[in-house]
PDB file of C-alpha atoms in Angstrom:
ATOM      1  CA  UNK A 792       0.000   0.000   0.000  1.00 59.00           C
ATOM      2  CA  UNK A 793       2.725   2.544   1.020  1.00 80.00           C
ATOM      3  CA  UNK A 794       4.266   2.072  -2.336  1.00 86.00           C
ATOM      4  CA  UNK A 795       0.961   2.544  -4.271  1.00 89.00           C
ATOM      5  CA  UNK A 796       0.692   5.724  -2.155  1.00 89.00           C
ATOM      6  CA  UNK A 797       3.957   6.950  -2.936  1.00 89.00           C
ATOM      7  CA  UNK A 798       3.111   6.555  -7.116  1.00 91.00           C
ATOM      8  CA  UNK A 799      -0.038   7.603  -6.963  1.00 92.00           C
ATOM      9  CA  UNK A 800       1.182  11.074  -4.888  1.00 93.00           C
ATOM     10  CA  UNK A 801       4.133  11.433  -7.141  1.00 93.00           C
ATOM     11  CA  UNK A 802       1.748  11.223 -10.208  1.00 94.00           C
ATOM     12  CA  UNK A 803      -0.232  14.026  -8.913  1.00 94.00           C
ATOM     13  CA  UNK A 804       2.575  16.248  -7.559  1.00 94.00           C
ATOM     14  CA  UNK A 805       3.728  15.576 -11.436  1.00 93.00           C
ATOM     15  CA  UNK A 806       0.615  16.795 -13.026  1.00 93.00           C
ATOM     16  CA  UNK A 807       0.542  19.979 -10.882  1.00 93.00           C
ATOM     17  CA  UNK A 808       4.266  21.150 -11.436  1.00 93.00           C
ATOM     18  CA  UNK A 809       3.781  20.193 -15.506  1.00 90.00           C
ATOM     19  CA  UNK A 810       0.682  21.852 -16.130  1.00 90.00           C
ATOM     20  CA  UNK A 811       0.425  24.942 -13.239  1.00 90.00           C
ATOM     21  CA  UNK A 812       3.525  25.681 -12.659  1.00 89.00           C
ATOM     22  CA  UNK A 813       4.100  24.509  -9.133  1.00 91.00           C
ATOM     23  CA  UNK A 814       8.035  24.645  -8.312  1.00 91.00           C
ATOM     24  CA  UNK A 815      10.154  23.743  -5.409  1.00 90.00           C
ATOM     25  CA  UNK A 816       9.898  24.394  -2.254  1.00 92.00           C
ATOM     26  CA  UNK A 817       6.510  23.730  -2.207  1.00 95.00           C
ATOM     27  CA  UNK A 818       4.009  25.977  -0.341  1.00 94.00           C
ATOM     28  CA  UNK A 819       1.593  24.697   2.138  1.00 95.00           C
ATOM     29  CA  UNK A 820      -1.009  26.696   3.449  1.00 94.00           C
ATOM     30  CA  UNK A 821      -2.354  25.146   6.479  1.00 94.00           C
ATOM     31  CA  UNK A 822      -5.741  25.456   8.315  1.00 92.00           C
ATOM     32  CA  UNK A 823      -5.314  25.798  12.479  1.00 90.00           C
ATOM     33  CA  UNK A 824      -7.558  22.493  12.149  1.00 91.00           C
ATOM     34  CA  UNK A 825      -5.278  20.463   9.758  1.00 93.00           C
ATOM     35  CA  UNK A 826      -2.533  21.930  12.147  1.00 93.00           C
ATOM     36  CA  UNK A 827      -4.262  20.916  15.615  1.00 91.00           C
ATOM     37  CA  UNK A 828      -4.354  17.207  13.849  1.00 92.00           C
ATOM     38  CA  UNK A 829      -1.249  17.110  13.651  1.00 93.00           C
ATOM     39  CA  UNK A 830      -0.280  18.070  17.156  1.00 92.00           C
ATOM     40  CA  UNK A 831      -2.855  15.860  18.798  1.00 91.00           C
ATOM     41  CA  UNK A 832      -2.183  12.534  16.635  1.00 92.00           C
ATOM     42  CA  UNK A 833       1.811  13.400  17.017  1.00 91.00           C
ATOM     43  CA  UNK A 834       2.890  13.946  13.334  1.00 90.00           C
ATOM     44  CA  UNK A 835       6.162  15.798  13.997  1.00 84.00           C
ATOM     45  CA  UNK A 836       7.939  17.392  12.313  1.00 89.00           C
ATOM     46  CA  UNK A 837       5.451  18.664  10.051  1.00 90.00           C
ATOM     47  CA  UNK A 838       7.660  20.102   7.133  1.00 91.00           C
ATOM     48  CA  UNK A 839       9.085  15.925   7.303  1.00 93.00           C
ATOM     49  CA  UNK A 840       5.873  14.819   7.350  1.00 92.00           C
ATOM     50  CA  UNK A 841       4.519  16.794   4.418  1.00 93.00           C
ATOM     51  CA  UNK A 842       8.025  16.606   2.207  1.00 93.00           C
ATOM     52  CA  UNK A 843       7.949  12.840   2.103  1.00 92.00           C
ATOM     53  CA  UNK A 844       4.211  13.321   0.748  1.00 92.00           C
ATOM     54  CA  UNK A 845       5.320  15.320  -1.936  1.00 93.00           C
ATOM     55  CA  UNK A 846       9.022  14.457  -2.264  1.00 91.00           C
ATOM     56  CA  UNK A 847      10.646  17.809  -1.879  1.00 93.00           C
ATOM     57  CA  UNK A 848      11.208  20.042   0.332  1.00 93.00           C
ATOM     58  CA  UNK A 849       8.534  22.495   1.813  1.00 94.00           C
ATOM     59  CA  UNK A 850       7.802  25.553   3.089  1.00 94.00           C
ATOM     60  CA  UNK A 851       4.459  25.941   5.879  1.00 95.00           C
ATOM     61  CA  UNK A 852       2.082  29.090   5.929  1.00 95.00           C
ATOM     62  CA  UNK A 853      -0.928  30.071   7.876  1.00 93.00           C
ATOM     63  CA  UNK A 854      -2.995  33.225   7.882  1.00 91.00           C
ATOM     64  CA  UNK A 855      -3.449  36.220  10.620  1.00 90.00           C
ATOM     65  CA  UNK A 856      -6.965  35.201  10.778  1.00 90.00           C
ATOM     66  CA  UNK A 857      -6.465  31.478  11.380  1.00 89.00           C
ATOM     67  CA  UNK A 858      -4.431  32.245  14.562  1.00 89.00           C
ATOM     68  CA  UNK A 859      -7.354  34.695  15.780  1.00 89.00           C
ATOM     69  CA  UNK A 860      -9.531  32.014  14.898  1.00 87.00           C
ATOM     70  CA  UNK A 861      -8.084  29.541  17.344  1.00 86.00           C
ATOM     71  CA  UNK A 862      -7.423  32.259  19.818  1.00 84.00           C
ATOM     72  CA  UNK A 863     -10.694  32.795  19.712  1.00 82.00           C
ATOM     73  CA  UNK A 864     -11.699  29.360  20.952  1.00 76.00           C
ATOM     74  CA  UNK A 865      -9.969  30.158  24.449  1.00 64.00           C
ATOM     75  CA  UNK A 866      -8.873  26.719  25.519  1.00 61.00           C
ATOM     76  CA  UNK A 867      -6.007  27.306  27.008  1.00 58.00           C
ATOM     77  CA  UNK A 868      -6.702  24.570  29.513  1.00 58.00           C
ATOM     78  CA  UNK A 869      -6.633  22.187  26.762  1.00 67.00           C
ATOM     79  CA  UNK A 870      -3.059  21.011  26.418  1.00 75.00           C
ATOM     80  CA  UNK A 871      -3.340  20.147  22.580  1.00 81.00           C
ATOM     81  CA  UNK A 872      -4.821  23.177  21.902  1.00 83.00           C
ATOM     82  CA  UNK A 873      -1.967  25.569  23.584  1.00 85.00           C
ATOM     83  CA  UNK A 874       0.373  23.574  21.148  1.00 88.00           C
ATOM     84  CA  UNK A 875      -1.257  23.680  18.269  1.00 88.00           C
ATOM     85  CA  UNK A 876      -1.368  27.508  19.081  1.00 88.00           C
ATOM     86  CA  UNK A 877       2.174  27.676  19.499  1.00 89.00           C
ATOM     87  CA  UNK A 878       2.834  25.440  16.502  1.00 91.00           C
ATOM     88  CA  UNK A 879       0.731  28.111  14.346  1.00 90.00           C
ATOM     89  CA  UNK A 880       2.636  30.905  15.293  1.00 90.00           C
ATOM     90  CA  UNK A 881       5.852  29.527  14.682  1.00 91.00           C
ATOM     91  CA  UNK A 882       4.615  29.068  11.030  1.00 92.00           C
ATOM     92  CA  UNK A 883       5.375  31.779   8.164  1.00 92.00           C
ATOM     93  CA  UNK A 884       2.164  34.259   8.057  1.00 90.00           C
ATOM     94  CA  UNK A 885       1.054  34.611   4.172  1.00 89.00           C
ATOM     95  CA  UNK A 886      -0.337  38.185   3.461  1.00 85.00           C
ATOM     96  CA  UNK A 887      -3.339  39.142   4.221  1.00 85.00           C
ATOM     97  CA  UNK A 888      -5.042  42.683   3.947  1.00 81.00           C
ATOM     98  CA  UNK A 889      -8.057  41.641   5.912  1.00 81.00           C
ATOM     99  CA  UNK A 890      -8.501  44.593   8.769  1.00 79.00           C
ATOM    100  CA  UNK A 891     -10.770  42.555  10.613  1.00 83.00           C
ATOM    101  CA  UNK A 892     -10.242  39.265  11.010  1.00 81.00           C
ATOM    102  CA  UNK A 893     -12.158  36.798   8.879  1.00 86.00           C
ATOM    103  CA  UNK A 894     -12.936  32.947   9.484  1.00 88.00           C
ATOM    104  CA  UNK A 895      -9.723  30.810   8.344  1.00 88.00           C
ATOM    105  CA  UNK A 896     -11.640  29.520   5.343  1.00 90.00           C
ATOM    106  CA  UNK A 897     -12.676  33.030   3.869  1.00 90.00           C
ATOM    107  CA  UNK A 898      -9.103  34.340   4.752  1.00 92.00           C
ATOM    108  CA  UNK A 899      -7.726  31.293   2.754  1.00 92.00           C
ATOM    109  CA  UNK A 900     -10.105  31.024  -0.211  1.00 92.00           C
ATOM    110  CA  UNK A 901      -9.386  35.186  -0.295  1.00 91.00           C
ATOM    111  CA  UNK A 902      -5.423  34.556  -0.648  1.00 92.00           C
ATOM    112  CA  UNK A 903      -5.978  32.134  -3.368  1.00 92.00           C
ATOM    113  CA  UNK A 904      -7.810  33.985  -5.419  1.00 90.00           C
ATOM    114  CA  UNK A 905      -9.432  32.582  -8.626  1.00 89.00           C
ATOM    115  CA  UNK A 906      -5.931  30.959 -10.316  1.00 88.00           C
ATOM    116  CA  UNK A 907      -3.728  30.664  -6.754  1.00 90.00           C
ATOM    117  CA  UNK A 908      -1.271  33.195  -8.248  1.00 91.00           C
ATOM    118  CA  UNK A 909       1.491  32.152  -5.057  1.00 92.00           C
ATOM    119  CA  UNK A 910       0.695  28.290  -6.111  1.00 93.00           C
ATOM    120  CA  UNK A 911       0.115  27.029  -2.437  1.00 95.00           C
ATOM    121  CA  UNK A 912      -1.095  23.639  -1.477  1.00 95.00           C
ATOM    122  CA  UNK A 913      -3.461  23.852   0.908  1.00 95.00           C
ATOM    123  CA  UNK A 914      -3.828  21.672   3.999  1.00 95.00           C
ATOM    124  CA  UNK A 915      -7.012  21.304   5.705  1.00 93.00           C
ATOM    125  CA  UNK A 916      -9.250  19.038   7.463  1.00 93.00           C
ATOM    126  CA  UNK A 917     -12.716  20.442   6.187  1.00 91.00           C
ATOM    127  CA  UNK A 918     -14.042  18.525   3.645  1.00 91.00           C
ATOM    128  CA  UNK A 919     -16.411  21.880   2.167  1.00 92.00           C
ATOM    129  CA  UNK A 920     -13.342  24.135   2.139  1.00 92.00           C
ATOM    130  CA  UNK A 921     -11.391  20.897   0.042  1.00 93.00           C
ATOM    131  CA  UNK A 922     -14.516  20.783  -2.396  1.00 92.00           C
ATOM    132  CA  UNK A 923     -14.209  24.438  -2.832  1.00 92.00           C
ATOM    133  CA  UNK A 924     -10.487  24.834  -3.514  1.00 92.00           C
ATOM    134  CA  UNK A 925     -10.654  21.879  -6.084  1.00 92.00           C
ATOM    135  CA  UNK A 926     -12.992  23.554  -7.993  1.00 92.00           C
ATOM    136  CA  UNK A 927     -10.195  26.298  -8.751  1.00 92.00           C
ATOM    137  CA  UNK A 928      -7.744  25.562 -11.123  1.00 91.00           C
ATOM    138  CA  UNK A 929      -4.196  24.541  -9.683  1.00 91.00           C
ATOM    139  CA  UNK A 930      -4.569  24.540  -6.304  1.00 93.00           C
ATOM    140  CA  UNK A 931      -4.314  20.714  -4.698  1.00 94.00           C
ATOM    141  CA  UNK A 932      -5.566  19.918  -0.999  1.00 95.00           C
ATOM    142  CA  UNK A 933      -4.012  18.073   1.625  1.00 95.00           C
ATOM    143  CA  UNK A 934      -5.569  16.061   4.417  1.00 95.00           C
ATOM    144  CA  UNK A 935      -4.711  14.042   7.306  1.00 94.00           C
ATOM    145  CA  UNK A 936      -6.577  10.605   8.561  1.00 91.00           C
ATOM    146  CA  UNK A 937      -5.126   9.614  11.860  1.00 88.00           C
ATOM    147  CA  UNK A 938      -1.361   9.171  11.380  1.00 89.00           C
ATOM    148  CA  UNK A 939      -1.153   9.165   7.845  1.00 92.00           C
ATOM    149  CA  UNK A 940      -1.447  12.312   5.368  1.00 93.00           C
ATOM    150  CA  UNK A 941      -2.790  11.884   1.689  1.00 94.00           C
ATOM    151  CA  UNK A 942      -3.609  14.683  -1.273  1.00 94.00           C
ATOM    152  CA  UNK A 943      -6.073  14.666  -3.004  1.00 93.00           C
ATOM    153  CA  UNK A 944      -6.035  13.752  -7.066  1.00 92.00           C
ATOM    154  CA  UNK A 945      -6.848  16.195  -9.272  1.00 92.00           C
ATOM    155  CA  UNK A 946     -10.645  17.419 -10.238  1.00 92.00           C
ATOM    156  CA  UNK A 947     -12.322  16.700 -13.066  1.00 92.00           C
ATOM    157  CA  UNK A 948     -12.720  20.726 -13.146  1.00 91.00           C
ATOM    158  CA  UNK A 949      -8.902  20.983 -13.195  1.00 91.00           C
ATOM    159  CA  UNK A 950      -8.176  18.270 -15.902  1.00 91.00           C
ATOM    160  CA  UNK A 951     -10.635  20.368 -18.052  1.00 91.00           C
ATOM    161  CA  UNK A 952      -9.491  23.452 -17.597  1.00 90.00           C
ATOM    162  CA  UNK A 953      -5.506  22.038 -18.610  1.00 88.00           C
ATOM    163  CA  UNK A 954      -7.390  20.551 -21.662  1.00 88.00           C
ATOM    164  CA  UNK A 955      -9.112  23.845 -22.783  1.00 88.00           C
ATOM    165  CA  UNK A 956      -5.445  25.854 -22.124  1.00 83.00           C
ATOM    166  CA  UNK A 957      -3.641  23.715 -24.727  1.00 80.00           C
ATOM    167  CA  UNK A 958      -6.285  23.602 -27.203  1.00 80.00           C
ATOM    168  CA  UNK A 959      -6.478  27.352 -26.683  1.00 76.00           C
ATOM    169  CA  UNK A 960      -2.827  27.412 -27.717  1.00 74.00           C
ATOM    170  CA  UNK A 961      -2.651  25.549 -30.420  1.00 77.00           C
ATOM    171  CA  UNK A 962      -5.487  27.939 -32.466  1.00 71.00           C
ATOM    172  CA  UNK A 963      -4.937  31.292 -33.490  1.00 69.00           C
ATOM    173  CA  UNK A 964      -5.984  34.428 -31.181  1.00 73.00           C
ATOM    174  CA  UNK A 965      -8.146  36.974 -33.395  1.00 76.00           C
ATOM    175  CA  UNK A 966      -5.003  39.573 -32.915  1.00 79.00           C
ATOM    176  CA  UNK A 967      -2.877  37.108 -34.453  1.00 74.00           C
ATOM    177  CA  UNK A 968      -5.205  36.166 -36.965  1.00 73.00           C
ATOM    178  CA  UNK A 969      -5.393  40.140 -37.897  1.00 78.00           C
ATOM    179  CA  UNK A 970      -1.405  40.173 -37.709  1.00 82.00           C
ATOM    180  CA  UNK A 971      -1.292  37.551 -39.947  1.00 78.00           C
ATOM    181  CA  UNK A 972      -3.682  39.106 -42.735  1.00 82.00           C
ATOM    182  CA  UNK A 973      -1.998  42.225 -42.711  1.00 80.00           C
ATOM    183  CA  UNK A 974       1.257  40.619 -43.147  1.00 77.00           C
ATOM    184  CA  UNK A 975      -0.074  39.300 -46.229  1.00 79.00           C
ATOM    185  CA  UNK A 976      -1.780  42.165 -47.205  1.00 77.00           C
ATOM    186  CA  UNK A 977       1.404  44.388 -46.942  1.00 76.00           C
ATOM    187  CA  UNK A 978       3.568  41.456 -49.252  1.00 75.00           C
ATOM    188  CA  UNK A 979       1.051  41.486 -51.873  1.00 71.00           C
ATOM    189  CA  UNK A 980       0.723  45.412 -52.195  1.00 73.00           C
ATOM    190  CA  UNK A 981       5.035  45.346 -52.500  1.00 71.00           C
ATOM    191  CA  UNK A 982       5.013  42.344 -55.158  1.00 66.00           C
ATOM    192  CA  UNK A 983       2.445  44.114 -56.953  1.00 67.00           C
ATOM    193  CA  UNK A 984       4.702  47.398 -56.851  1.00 67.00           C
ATOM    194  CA  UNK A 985       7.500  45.326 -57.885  1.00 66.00           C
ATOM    195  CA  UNK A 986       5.535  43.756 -60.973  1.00 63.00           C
ATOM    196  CA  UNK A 987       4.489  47.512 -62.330  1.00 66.00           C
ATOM    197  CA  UNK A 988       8.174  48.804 -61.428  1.00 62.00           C
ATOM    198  CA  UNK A 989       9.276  45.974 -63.817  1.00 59.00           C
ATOM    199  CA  UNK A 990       6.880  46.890 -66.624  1.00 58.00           C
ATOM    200  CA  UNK A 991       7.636  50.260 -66.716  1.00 57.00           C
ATOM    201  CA  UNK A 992      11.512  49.854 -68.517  1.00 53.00           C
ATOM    202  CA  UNK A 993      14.768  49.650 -67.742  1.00 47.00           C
ATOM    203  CA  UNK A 994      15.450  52.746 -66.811  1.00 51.00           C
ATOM    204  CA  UNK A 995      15.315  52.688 -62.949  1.00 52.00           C
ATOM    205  CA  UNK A 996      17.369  49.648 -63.479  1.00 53.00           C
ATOM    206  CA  UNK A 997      20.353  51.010 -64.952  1.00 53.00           C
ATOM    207  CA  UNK A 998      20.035  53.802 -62.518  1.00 52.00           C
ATOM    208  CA  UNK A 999      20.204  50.962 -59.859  1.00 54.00           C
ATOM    209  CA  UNK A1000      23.283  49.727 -61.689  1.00 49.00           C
ATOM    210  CA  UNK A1001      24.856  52.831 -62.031  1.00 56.00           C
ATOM    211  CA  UNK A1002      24.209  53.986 -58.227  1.00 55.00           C
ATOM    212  CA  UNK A1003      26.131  50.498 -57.300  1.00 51.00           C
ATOM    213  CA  UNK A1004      28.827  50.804 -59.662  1.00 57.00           C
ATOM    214  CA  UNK A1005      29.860  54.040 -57.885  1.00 56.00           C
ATOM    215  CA  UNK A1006      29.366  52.652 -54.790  1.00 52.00           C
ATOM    216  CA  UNK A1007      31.939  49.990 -55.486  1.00 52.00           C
ATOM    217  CA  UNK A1008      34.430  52.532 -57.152  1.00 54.00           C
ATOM    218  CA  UNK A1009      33.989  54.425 -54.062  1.00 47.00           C
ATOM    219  CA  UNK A1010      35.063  51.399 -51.808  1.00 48.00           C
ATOM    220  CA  UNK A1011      37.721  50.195 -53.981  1.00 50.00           C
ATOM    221  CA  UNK A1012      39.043  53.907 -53.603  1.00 48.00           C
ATOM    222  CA  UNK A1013      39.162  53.924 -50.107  1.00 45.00           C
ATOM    223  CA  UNK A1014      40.052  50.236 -49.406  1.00 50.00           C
ATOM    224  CA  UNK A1015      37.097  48.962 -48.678  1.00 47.00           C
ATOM    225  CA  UNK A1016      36.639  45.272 -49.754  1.00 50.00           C
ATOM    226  CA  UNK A1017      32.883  44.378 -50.285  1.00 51.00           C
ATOM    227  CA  UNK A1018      33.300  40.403 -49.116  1.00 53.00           C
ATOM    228  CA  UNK A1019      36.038  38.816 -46.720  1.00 54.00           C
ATOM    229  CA  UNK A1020      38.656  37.380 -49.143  1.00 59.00           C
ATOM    230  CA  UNK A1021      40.395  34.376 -47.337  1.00 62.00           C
ATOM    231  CA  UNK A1022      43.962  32.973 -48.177  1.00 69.00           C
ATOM    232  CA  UNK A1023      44.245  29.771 -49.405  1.00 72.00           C
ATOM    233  CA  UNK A1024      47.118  27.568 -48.042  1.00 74.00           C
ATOM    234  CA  UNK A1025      49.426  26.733 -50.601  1.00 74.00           C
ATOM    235  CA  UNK A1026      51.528  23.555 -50.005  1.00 72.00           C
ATOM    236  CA  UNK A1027      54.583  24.331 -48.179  1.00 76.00           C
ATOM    237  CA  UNK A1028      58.287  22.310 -48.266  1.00 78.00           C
ATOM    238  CA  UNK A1029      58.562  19.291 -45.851  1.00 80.00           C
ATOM    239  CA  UNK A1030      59.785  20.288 -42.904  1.00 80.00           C
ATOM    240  CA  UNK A1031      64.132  20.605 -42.669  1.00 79.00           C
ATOM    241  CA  UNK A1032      64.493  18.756 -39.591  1.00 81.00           C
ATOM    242  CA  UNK A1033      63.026  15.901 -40.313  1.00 79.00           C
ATOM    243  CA  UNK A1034      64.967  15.396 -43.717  1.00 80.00           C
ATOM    244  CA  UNK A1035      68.453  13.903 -43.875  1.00 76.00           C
ATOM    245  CA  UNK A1036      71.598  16.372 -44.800  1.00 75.00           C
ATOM    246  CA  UNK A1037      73.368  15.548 -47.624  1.00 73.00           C
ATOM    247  CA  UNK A1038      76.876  13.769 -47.357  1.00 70.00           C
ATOM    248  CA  UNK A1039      79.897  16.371 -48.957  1.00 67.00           C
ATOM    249  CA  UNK A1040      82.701  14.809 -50.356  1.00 57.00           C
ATOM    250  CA  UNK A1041      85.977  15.938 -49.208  1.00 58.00           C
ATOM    251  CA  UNK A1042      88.271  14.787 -52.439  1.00 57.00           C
ATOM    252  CA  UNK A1043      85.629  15.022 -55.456  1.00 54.00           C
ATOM    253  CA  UNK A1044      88.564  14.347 -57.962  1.00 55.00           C
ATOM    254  CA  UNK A1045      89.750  11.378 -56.190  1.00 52.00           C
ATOM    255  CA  UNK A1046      86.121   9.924 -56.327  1.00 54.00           C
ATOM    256  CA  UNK A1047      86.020  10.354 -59.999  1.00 58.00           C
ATOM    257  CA  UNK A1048      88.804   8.446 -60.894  1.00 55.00           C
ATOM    258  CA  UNK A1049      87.668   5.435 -58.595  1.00 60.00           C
ATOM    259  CA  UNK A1050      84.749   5.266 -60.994  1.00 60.00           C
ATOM    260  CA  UNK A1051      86.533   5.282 -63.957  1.00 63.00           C
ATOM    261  CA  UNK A1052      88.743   2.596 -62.373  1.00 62.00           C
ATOM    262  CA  UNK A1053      85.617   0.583 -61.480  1.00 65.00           C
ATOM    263  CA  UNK A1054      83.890   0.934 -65.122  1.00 65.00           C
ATOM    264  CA  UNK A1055      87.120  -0.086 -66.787  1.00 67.00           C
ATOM    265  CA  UNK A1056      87.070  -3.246 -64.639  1.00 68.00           C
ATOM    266  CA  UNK A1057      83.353  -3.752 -65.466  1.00 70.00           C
ATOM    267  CA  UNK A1058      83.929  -3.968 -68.894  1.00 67.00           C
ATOM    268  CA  UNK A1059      87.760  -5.851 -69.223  1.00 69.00           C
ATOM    269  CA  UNK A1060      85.225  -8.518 -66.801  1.00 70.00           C
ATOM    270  CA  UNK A1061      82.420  -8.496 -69.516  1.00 71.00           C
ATOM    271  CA  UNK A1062      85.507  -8.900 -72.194  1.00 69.00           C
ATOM    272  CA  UNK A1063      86.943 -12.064 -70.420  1.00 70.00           C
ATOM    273  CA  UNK A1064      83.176 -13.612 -70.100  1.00 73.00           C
ATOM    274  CA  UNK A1065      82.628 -13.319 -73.841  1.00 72.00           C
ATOM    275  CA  UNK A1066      86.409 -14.798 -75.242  1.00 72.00           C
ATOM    276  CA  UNK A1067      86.051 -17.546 -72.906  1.00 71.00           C
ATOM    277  CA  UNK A1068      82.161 -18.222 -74.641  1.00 69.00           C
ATOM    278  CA  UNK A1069      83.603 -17.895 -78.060  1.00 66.00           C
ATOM    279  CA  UNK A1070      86.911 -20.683 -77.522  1.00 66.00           C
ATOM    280  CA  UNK A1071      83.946 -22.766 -75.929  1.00 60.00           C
ATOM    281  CA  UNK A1072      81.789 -23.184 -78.905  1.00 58.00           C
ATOM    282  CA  UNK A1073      83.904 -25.238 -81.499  1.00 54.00           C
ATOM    283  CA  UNK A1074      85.218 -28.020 -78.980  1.00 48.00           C
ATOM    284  CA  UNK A1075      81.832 -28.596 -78.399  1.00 45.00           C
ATOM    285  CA  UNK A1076      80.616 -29.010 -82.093  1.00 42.00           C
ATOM    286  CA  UNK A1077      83.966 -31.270 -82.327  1.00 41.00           C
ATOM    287  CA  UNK A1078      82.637 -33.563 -79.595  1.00 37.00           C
TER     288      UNK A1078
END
């Protein structure tokens, strides 16, 4: 069950922050009731309590006119109810410009207006004031039942009114749609302009050419080039240290004579070889 719990809340935390706009730390704006519940059945700490529910961290309000309200009550004798008093007013006070003090549900249906523009949850144990706030869109409710604290799925109201936004944005707007005709309206009248320039002659057009001839003279004069002209890379030597030197010879005339001597032994070799072939040949024809 806890696990189903957990999905099930995470799924509807999901749906709040994707389609109102509900970011972290979360605001919860709690009812003296919903806070007197939690003082009596021992759910402490209450921003722990309420973070695991929605799996971030939170941040607890209450009105001016909540903490009348349970001043009001005057039970100081009543040990749960001095705590829950002192729990209330150590909680962050949301604005309220009420001079005289309202009942907590007025005070809180008041602050959240008709689109909860501060996107608070709101915690509370009375089920009218939970019917009421899920009737607004983007506002979720919290409750308590004994030890455990649940939140309450989305409205059909609320699911609707998400549906309606996005079909809303995917049509038009009649000031777009206006936008949109005179934008056409305005590109027709120029290509029409440009069609009758065109059939009058060429003369506007060799003014045109004319007008950007000088203009190009002009830049050329002062050194202006019209486009970025970028240098190709031409292919450069190989580099000189990776490349061998070449070996000097010392004696150059003593190296040329040691190849004559070599090619005359070459060929008195190649000499020998063919007398030797020739005296071979008729001994062999003898035999």
């Amino acid at each position: 069950m806890r696990v189903k719990k957990q999905r099930r809340h995470r799924k509807i935390v999901r749906f709040y922050t994707a389609c109102y706009g509900l970011r972290q730390p979360y605001k919860v704006l709690c009812d003296v009731n919903f806070v007197h519940h939690l003082v009596v059945n021992r759910i402490t700490p209450a921003d722990k309590a309420l973070s695991n529910i929605l799996g971030a961290p939170v941040m607890l309000f209450t009105t001016k006119c909540a903490i009348s309200e349970l001043k009001k009550q005057d039970l100081r004798h009543v040990p749960s109810h001095s705590q829950a008093l002192e729990a209330a007013e150590s909680l962050i006070t949301a604005r309220c410009d009420h001079e005289r003090a309202m009942s907590a549900d007025d005070c809180i249906m008041d602050i959240i207006g008709q689109n909860n523009p501060e996107h608070f949850f709101v915690a509370t144990q009375h089920a009218d004031l939970r019917e009421k706030i899920l009737k607004i869109p983007g506002v979720p409710a919290i409750y308590a039942l004994r030890t455990a604290l649940f939140l309450e799925s989305p409205s059909a109201a609320q699911r609707q009114f998400v549906k309606t936004s996005e079909e809303q944005r995917l049509h038009m707007t009649d000031l777009e749609y206006k936008m949109l005709t005179k934008g056409t309206n305005n590109m027709s009248t120029s290509h029409q302009e440009k069609d009758r320039s065109d059939e009058d002659g060429f003369g506007d057009q060799n003014l045109e050419v004319q007008g950007v001839a000088k203009k190009h003279t002009a830049r050329k004069g002062l050194g202006v080039k019209d486009k970025v002209q970028f240098k190709r890379k031409k292919a450069k030597g190989p580099n000189p240290l990776s490349c061998k030197k070449k070996k000097t010879l010392k004696n150059p005339d003593l190296h040329s004579v040691q190849e004559r001597k070599d090619g005359d032994a070459t060929l008195r070799s190649r000499k020998k070889r063919n007398r030797s072939r020739k005296s071979k040949r008729p001994v062999e024809a003898d035999g």
